[in-house]
Amino acid sequence: MEMHQVRYFLAVSQLLNFTRAAEECNVTQPSLTRAIKQLEAELGGDLFRRERPAAQLTELGQRMHPLLKQCFDAAVGARSLASSFKSGEIGALRIALTHSVDIALLIPHLREIKRQFNRLELRFLRGSSREVGDFLKKGEAELGIAADIDEAWERLDIWPLFTETFELVVNREHRLAERSTIELDDLRSEQLLSRTFCEHSRRISASLREHGIDVDRGQEIASEHDLIELVEADIGVAMVPHTSPVPETLKRTAVAGLDARRTVSLYGVAGRQRTAVANAVMRLLRGADWRAIAG
């Protein structure tokens, strides 16, 4: 069994099309078909039902898929790690985050990675949820972190990290600052600041509107820095996720009766080779206990 045969098998399994899989692997279709036939001969049975327009995995193919994928991922990871240590270069981690995800969530894990590798080169990309999806699709980022990516791409892998609630943030001199919990009726007379850079801003506005809160007269804010400045100046109040950093000049308050929450997830591209650093970061993030951070 050769690794290129396994790679071709995984490509056809993902795309369910021999022609597209050959293009993805940058080989001719006859070469890809010949390699898969050799793999089938070695395994003792057909891996695909060659139907038009789409190929389908046989029962043998379905049973072999997780084993061959694990084998291929392990081989790629071992080769990448060995090459990094041999050359003394670890390479860069390219990770994309939406504007509403605080980079402080990554700091403990990046510190751990820094202890594991001799040299660590990082590149952070910021954008909307759609832009993060584009960064991943084009290969500009190996990993992505977002609350929601509006992308139906079949190769997008999703690993939920944690779910958190939204809270009201007010100036400490504000009339609601002394309350541990407020009611929705308390928001009717408030100037609401909408975090338009957040993937869930429309959803939260819709939820408030359903409860009779006039959000249409609120202010639309395009950055977290501007939002904090305005709340500090007591120009308005805002709904922010629990993990968003808030200075001591502001107060967080729960809103009773408002089911506003989001799930922050790690995103990757199925079947695409990752660097040793990206694999290590992915393992740390997926294995972390996020309960204390997410509240």
Coordinates of C-alpha atoms in Angstrom, one line a residue:
M1 CA 0.0 0.0 0.0
E2 CA 1.4 3.4 -1.0
M3 CA 0.5 6.7 0.5
H4 CA -0.5 8.2 -2.8
Q5 CA -3.0 5.4 -3.3
V6 CA -4.5 6.3 0.1
R7 CA -4.6 10.0 -0.8
Y8 CA -6.4 9.3 -4.0
F9 CA -8.9 7.1 -2.2
L10 CA -9.6 9.8 0.3
A11 CA -10.0 12.4 -2.4
V12 CA -12.6 10.3 -4.3
S13 CA -14.4 9.5 -1.0
Q14 CA -14.7 13.3 -0.3
L15 CA -15.7 14.4 -3.8
L16 CA -17.4 11.2 -5.0
N17 CA -16.1 11.9 -8.5
F18 CA -13.0 10.4 -10.1
T19 CA -12.4 13.3 -12.5
R20 CA -12.7 16.0 -9.8
A21 CA -10.5 13.9 -7.4
A22 CA -7.8 13.6 -10.1
E23 CA -7.9 17.4 -10.5
E24 CA -7.7 17.9 -6.7
C25 CA -4.7 15.6 -6.5
N26 CA -3.1 17.1 -9.6
V27 CA -2.8 13.8 -11.5
T28 CA -4.5 12.4 -14.6
Q29 CA -7.7 10.4 -14.2
P30 CA -6.2 7.2 -15.6
S31 CA -3.3 7.4 -13.1
L32 CA -5.7 7.9 -10.2
T33 CA -8.0 5.1 -11.4
R34 CA -5.1 2.7 -11.8
A35 CA -3.8 3.5 -8.3
I36 CA -7.2 2.9 -6.7
K37 CA -7.6 -0.4 -8.6
Q38 CA -4.2 -1.5 -7.2
L39 CA -5.4 -0.6 -3.7
E40 CA -8.6 -2.5 -4.2
A41 CA -6.6 -5.6 -5.4
E42 CA -4.5 -5.4 -2.3
L43 CA -7.5 -5.0 0.0
G44 CA -9.4 -7.8 -1.8
G45 CA -12.5 -6.0 -3.0
D46 CA -14.1 -2.9 -4.6
L47 CA -13.9 0.3 -2.6
F48 CA -16.3 2.2 -4.9
R49 CA -19.4 1.6 -7.0
R50 CA -18.5 3.4 -10.2
E51 CA -21.9 4.9 -11.0
R52 CA -22.6 8.1 -13.0
P53 CA -22.5 10.9 -12.3
A54 CA -21.2 10.1 -8.8
A55 CA -19.1 7.3 -7.3
Q56 CA -20.3 5.7 -4.1
L57 CA -18.4 3.9 -1.4
T58 CA -19.1 0.2 -1.1
E59 CA -19.5 -1.4 2.3
L60 CA -15.8 -2.3 2.3
G61 CA -15.0 1.3 1.3
Q62 CA -17.0 2.7 4.2
R63 CA -15.3 0.4 6.6
M64 CA -11.8 1.2 5.3
H65 CA -12.3 5.0 5.2
P66 CA -11.7 5.9 8.8
L67 CA -8.7 3.5 9.0
L68 CA -7.1 4.8 5.9
K69 CA -7.8 8.4 6.9
Q70 CA -6.2 7.9 10.3
C71 CA -3.2 6.2 8.6
F72 CA -2.8 9.0 6.1
D73 CA -3.1 11.8 8.7
A74 CA -0.6 10.0 10.9
A75 CA 1.9 9.7 8.1
V76 CA 1.5 13.3 7.0
G77 CA 1.9 14.5 10.6
A78 CA 5.0 12.4 11.2
R79 CA 6.6 13.6 8.0
S80 CA 5.8 17.2 8.7
L81 CA 7.1 17.0 12.3
A82 CA 10.3 15.2 11.3
S83 CA 11.0 17.7 8.5
S84 CA 10.4 20.6 10.9
F85 CA 12.9 19.3 13.4
K86 CA 15.4 18.2 10.8
S87 CA 15.5 21.6 9.1
G88 CA 15.2 23.6 12.3
E89 CA 12.2 25.4 10.9
I90 CA 8.8 24.9 12.3
G91 CA 6.9 27.1 9.8
A92 CA 4.0 29.5 10.3
L93 CA 0.6 29.0 11.8
R94 CA -2.0 30.7 9.7
I95 CA -5.2 31.1 11.7
A96 CA -8.3 33.2 10.9
L97 CA -10.7 34.7 13.5
T98 CA -13.9 36.6 13.1
H99 CA -13.9 40.2 14.5
S100 CA -16.1 39.1 17.5
V101 CA -13.7 36.4 18.8
D102 CA -11.2 37.7 21.4
I103 CA -7.6 36.6 20.6
A104 CA -7.0 36.2 24.4
L105 CA -8.8 32.9 24.2
L106 CA -5.8 31.5 22.3
I107 CA -3.0 32.9 24.5
P108 CA -2.7 30.0 27.0
H109 CA -2.5 27.5 24.1
L110 CA 0.0 29.5 22.1
R111 CA 2.2 29.7 25.1
E112 CA 2.1 25.9 25.3
I113 CA 2.9 25.6 21.6
K114 CA 5.8 28.0 22.0
R115 CA 7.3 25.7 24.7
Q116 CA 7.1 22.7 22.3
F117 CA 8.7 24.3 19.3
N118 CA 12.0 26.0 18.8
R119 CA 10.6 28.8 16.6
L120 CA 7.0 29.8 16.1
E121 CA 5.8 32.1 13.4
L122 CA 2.2 33.2 13.6
R123 CA -0.1 34.9 11.1
F124 CA -3.5 36.0 12.3
L125 CA -6.2 36.9 9.8
R126 CA -9.3 38.8 10.8
G127 CA -12.6 39.1 8.9
S128 CA -16.3 38.5 8.9
S129 CA -17.6 34.9 9.1
R130 CA -17.8 34.7 5.3
E131 CA -14.3 36.0 5.0
V132 CA -13.0 33.5 7.5
G133 CA -14.6 30.8 5.3
D134 CA -12.9 32.2 2.2
F135 CA -9.5 32.3 4.0
L136 CA -9.9 28.5 4.7
K137 CA -11.2 27.7 1.2
K138 CA -8.4 29.5 -0.6
G139 CA -5.7 28.0 1.7
E140 CA -4.7 31.4 3.2
A141 CA -5.6 30.0 6.7
E142 CA -5.1 26.5 8.0
L143 CA -7.6 26.9 10.9
G144 CA -10.5 29.2 11.6
I145 CA -12.3 30.3 14.8
A146 CA -15.8 31.7 14.6
A147 CA -19.2 31.6 16.2
D148 CA -20.8 30.8 12.9
I149 CA -19.5 30.5 9.3
D150 CA -22.2 31.0 6.7
E151 CA -20.6 28.5 4.3
A152 CA -22.1 25.2 3.0
W153 CA -18.8 23.9 1.7
E154 CA -18.7 20.1 2.0
R155 CA -15.0 20.1 3.0
L156 CA -15.4 22.3 6.0
D157 CA -14.7 20.5 9.2
I158 CA -16.4 21.9 12.4
W159 CA -15.4 21.2 16.0
P160 CA -17.6 23.1 18.6
L161 CA -15.4 24.5 21.4
F162 CA -17.9 26.1 23.8
T163 CA -21.3 27.8 24.1
E164 CA -21.6 31.2 25.9
T165 CA -24.4 33.6 26.7
F166 CA -24.7 37.3 25.9
E167 CA -24.8 39.9 28.7
L168 CA -25.7 43.5 28.9
V169 CA -22.7 45.9 29.4
V170 CA -23.3 49.3 31.0
N171 CA -21.3 52.1 32.4
R172 CA -20.8 51.7 36.2
E173 CA -22.6 54.9 36.8
H174 CA -25.6 53.7 34.8
R175 CA -29.0 53.2 36.6
L176 CA -28.8 49.5 35.8
A177 CA -25.3 48.9 37.0
E178 CA -26.2 47.9 40.6
R179 CA -28.6 45.2 39.4
S180 CA -27.3 41.6 39.2
T181 CA -30.2 40.8 36.7
I182 CA -32.4 43.1 34.7
E183 CA -35.7 42.5 32.9
L184 CA -36.4 43.1 29.3
D185 CA -38.7 45.9 30.1
D186 CA -35.7 47.8 31.6
L187 CA -34.3 48.0 28.0
R188 CA -37.2 49.8 26.5
S189 CA -35.9 53.3 27.3
E190 CA -32.2 52.5 26.6
Q191 CA -30.0 53.5 23.7
L192 CA -28.8 50.1 22.3
L193 CA -25.5 49.8 20.6
S194 CA -25.5 47.0 18.0
R195 CA -22.2 45.1 17.3
T196 CA -22.6 44.8 13.6
F197 CA -19.2 43.0 13.3
C198 CA -20.6 40.1 15.4
E199 CA -22.1 37.1 13.5
H200 CA -25.0 37.1 15.9
S201 CA -26.0 40.8 15.9
R202 CA -29.0 40.3 13.6
R203 CA -30.2 37.3 15.6
I204 CA -30.0 39.2 18.9
S205 CA -31.8 42.2 17.4
A206 CA -34.5 39.9 16.1
S207 CA -34.9 38.3 19.5
L208 CA -35.1 41.8 21.2
R209 CA -37.6 42.9 18.6
E210 CA -39.8 39.9 19.3
H211 CA -40.0 41.0 22.9
G212 CA -41.1 44.5 21.9
I213 CA -37.7 46.2 22.3
D214 CA -37.2 49.0 19.7
V215 CA -33.8 48.1 18.3
D216 CA -34.3 50.1 15.1
R217 CA -33.4 53.4 16.8
G218 CA -30.2 51.9 18.1
Q219 CA -26.7 52.7 16.9
E220 CA -24.7 50.4 14.7
I221 CA -21.0 50.0 15.8
A222 CA -18.3 48.4 13.6
S223 CA -15.6 47.7 16.1
E224 CA -15.2 46.4 19.7
H225 CA -13.0 49.4 20.6
D226 CA -15.6 51.9 19.5
L227 CA -18.3 50.0 21.3
I228 CA -16.4 50.1 24.6
E229 CA -15.6 53.8 24.2
L230 CA -19.3 54.6 23.7
V231 CA -20.5 52.5 26.6
E232 CA -17.8 54.0 28.9
A233 CA -19.1 57.5 27.8
D234 CA -22.6 56.3 28.9
I235 CA -23.9 57.0 25.4
G236 CA -25.5 53.6 25.2
V237 CA -25.6 50.0 26.4
A238 CA -24.7 46.9 24.5
M239 CA -25.2 43.1 24.4
V240 CA -21.8 41.3 24.3
P241 CA -20.7 37.6 24.6
H242 CA -19.4 36.4 28.0
T243 CA -15.8 36.0 26.6
S244 CA -15.5 39.6 25.3
P245 CA -13.1 41.6 27.4
V246 CA -14.7 44.4 29.4
P247 CA -12.7 47.0 31.3
E248 CA -13.3 47.7 35.0
T249 CA -15.2 50.9 34.1
L250 CA -18.1 48.8 32.8
K251 CA -20.5 46.3 34.4
R252 CA -21.9 43.1 33.0
T253 CA -25.5 42.3 33.8
A254 CA -27.6 39.2 32.9
V255 CA -30.9 39.9 31.0
A256 CA -33.7 37.7 32.3
G257 CA -36.0 36.1 29.7
L258 CA -33.6 36.6 26.8
D259 CA -32.2 33.4 25.3
A260 CA -29.1 34.9 23.6
R261 CA -26.2 32.6 23.2
R262 CA -23.6 31.5 20.6
T263 CA -21.3 28.5 20.0
V264 CA -17.7 29.2 19.1
S265 CA -16.2 26.6 16.9
L266 CA -12.9 25.6 15.4
Y267 CA -12.9 25.1 11.6
G268 CA -10.5 23.3 9.3
V269 CA -10.5 21.8 5.8
A270 CA -11.0 18.1 5.4
G271 CA -8.3 16.2 3.6
R272 CA -5.9 19.2 3.4
Q273 CA -2.4 18.7 4.8
R274 CA -1.7 20.9 7.9
T275 CA 1.6 21.9 9.4
A276 CA 2.9 20.4 12.7
V277 CA 2.1 23.6 14.5
A278 CA -1.5 23.7 13.1
N279 CA -2.1 20.1 14.2
A280 CA -0.7 20.8 17.7
V281 CA -2.9 23.9 18.1
M282 CA -5.9 21.9 16.9
R283 CA -5.3 19.2 19.4
L284 CA -4.9 21.7 22.2
L285 CA -8.1 23.7 21.4
R286 CA -10.2 20.6 21.0
G287 CA -8.9 19.0 24.2
A288 CA -9.2 22.2 26.3
D289 CA -11.7 22.6 29.2
W290 CA -13.5 25.8 28.2
R291 CA -16.1 25.7 31.0
A292 CA -14.4 28.3 33.2
I293 CA -13.8 30.7 30.3
A294 CA -17.3 30.4 28.8
G295 CA -19.0 30.9 32.2

